[in-house]
PDB file of C-alpha atoms in Angstrom:
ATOM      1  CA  UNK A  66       0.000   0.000   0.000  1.00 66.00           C
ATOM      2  CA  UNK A  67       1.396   3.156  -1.304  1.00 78.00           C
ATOM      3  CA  UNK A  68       0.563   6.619   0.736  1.00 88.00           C
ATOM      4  CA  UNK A  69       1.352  10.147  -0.477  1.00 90.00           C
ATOM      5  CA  UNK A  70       2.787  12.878   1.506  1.00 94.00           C
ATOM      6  CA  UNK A  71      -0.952  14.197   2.367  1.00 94.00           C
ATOM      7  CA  UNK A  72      -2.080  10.964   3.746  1.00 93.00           C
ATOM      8  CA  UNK A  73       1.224  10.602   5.574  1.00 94.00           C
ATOM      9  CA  UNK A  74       1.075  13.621   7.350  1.00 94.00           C
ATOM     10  CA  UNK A  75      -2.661  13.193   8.214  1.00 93.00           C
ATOM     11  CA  UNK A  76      -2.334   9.656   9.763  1.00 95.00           C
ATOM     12  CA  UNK A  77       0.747  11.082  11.957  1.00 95.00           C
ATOM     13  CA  UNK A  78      -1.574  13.897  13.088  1.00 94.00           C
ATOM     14  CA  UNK A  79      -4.433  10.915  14.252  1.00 94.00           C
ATOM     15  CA  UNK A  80      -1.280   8.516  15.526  1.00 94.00           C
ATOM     16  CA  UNK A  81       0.309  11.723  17.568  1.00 94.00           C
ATOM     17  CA  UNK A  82      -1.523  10.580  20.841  1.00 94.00           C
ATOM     18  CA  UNK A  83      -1.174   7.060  20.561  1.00 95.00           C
ATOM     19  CA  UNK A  84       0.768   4.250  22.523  1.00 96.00           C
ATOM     20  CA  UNK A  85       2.308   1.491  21.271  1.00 95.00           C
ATOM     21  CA  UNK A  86      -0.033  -0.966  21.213  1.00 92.00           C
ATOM     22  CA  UNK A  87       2.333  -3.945  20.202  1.00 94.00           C
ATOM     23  CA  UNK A  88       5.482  -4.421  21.237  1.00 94.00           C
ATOM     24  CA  UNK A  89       8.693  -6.570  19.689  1.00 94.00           C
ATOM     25  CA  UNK A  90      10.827  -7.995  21.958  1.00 90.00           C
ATOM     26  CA  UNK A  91      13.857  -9.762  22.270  1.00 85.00           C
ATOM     27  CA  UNK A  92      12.709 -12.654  20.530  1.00 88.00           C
ATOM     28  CA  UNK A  93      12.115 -10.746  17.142  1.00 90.00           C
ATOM     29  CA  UNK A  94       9.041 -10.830  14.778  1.00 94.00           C
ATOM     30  CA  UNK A  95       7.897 -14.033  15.600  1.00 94.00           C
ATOM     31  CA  UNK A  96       4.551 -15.908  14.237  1.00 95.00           C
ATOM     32  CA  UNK A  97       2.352 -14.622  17.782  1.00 95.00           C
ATOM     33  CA  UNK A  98       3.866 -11.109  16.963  1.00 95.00           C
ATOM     34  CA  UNK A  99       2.671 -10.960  13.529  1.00 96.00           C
ATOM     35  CA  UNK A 100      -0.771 -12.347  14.275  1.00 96.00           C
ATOM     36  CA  UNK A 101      -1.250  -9.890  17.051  1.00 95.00           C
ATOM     37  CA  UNK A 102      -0.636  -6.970  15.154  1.00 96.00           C
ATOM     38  CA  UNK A 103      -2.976  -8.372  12.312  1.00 95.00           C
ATOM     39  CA  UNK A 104      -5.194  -8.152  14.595  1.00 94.00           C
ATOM     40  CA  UNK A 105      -4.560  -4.615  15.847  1.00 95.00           C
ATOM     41  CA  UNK A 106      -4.588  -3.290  12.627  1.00 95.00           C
ATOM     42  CA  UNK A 107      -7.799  -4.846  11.754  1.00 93.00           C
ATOM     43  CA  UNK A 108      -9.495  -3.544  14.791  1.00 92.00           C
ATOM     44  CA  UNK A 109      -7.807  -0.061  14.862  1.00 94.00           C
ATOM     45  CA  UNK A 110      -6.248   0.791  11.116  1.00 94.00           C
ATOM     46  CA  UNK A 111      -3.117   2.725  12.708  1.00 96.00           C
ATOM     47  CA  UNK A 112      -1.458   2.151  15.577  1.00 95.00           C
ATOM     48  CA  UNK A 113       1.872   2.574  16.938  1.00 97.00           C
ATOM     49  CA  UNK A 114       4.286  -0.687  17.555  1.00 97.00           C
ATOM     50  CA  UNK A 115       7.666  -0.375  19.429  1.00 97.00           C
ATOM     51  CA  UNK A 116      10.738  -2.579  18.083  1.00 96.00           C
ATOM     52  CA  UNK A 117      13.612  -3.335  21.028  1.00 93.00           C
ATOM     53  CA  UNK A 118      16.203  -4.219  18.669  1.00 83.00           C
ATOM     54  CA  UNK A 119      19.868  -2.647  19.320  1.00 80.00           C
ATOM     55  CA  UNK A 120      20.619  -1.188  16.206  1.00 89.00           C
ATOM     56  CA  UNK A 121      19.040   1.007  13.189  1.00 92.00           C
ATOM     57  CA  UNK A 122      19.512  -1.183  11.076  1.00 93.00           C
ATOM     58  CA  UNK A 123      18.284  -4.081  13.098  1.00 93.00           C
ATOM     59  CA  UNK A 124      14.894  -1.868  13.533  1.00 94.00           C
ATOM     60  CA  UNK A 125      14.415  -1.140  10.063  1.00 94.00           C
ATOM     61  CA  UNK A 126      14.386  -4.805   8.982  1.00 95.00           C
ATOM     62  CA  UNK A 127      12.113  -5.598  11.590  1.00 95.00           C
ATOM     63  CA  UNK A 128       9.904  -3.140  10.611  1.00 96.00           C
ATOM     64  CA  UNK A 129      10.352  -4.038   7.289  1.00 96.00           C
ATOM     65  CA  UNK A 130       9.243  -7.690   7.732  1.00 96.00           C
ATOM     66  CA  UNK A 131       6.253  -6.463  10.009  1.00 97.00           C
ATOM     67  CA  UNK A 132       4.994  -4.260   7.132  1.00 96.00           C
ATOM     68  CA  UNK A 133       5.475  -6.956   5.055  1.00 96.00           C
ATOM     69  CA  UNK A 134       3.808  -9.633   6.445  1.00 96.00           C
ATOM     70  CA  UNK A 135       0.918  -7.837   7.599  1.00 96.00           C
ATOM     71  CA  UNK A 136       0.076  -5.593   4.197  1.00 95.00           C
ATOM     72  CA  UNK A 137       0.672  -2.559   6.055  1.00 96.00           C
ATOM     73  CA  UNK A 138       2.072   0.926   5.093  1.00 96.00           C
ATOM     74  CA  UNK A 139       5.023   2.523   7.012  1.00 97.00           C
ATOM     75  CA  UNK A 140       3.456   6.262   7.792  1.00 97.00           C
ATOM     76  CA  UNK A 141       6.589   7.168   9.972  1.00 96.00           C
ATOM     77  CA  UNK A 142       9.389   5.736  12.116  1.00 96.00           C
ATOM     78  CA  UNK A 143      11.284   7.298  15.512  1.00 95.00           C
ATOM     79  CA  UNK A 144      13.655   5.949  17.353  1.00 93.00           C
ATOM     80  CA  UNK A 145      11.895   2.713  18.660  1.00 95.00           C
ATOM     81  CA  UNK A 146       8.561   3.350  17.383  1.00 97.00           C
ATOM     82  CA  UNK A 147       7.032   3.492  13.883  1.00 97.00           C
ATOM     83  CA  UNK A 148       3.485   3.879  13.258  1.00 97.00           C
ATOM     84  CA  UNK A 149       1.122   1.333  10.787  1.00 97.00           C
ATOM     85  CA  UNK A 150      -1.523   1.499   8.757  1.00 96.00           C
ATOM     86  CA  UNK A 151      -3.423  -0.687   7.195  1.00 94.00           C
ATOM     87  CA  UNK A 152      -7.120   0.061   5.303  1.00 92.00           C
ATOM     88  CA  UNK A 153     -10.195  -2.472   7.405  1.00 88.00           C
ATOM     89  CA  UNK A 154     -11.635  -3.009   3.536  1.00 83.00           C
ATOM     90  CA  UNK A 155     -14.992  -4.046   5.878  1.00 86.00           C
ATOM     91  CA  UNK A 156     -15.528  -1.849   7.844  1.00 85.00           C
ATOM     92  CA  UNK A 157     -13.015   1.494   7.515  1.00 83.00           C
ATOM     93  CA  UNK A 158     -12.140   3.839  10.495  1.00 84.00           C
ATOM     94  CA  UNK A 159     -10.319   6.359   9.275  1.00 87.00           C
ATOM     95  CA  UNK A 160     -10.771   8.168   5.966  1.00 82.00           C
ATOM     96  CA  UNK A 161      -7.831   9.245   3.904  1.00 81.00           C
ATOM     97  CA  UNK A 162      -9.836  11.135   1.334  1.00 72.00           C
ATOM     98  CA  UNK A 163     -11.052  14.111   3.312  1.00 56.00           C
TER      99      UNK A 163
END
């Protein structure tokens, strides 16, 4: 899923006061993290998740597989945190087209 620069910056206004809902430990994107944060992002569309891995690079590729595996775009990434979004095609929360 592709996002311009308008969507971007409108999904980090509606993520600004969010928590980081899922969390990667130690053990690394494992099956039970990627199903949980299917599930998120079917419930809630965008939501923060926070990556404990020691280096930037390390992060990224996490983040990268998350994205991957769970269809979801990459709105914005700080330090230990990026925020994810991901359309509900059934039932949509948040509107990108306003």
């Amino acid at each position: 899923m592709a996002l311009n620069q308008q969507d971007k910056r409108r999904l980090r206004s509606l993520g600004h006061g969010l928590k980081p809902v899922v969390i990667v430990g130690v053990a690394g994107v494992t099956d039970a993290v990627v199903r949980e944060l299917d599930g998120a992002l079917a419930h809630h569309e965008l939501l923060k998740v926070r990556v404990n891995a020691g280096s930037r690079p390390e992060r990224g590729r996490m983040i990268a597989t998350l994205c991957e595996r769970t269809d979801a775009a990459l709105v914005q990434s700080i330090g230990h945190v990026a925020l994810l979004y991901r359309a509900n095609p059934d039932k949509p929360r948040i509107s990108l087209n306003d």
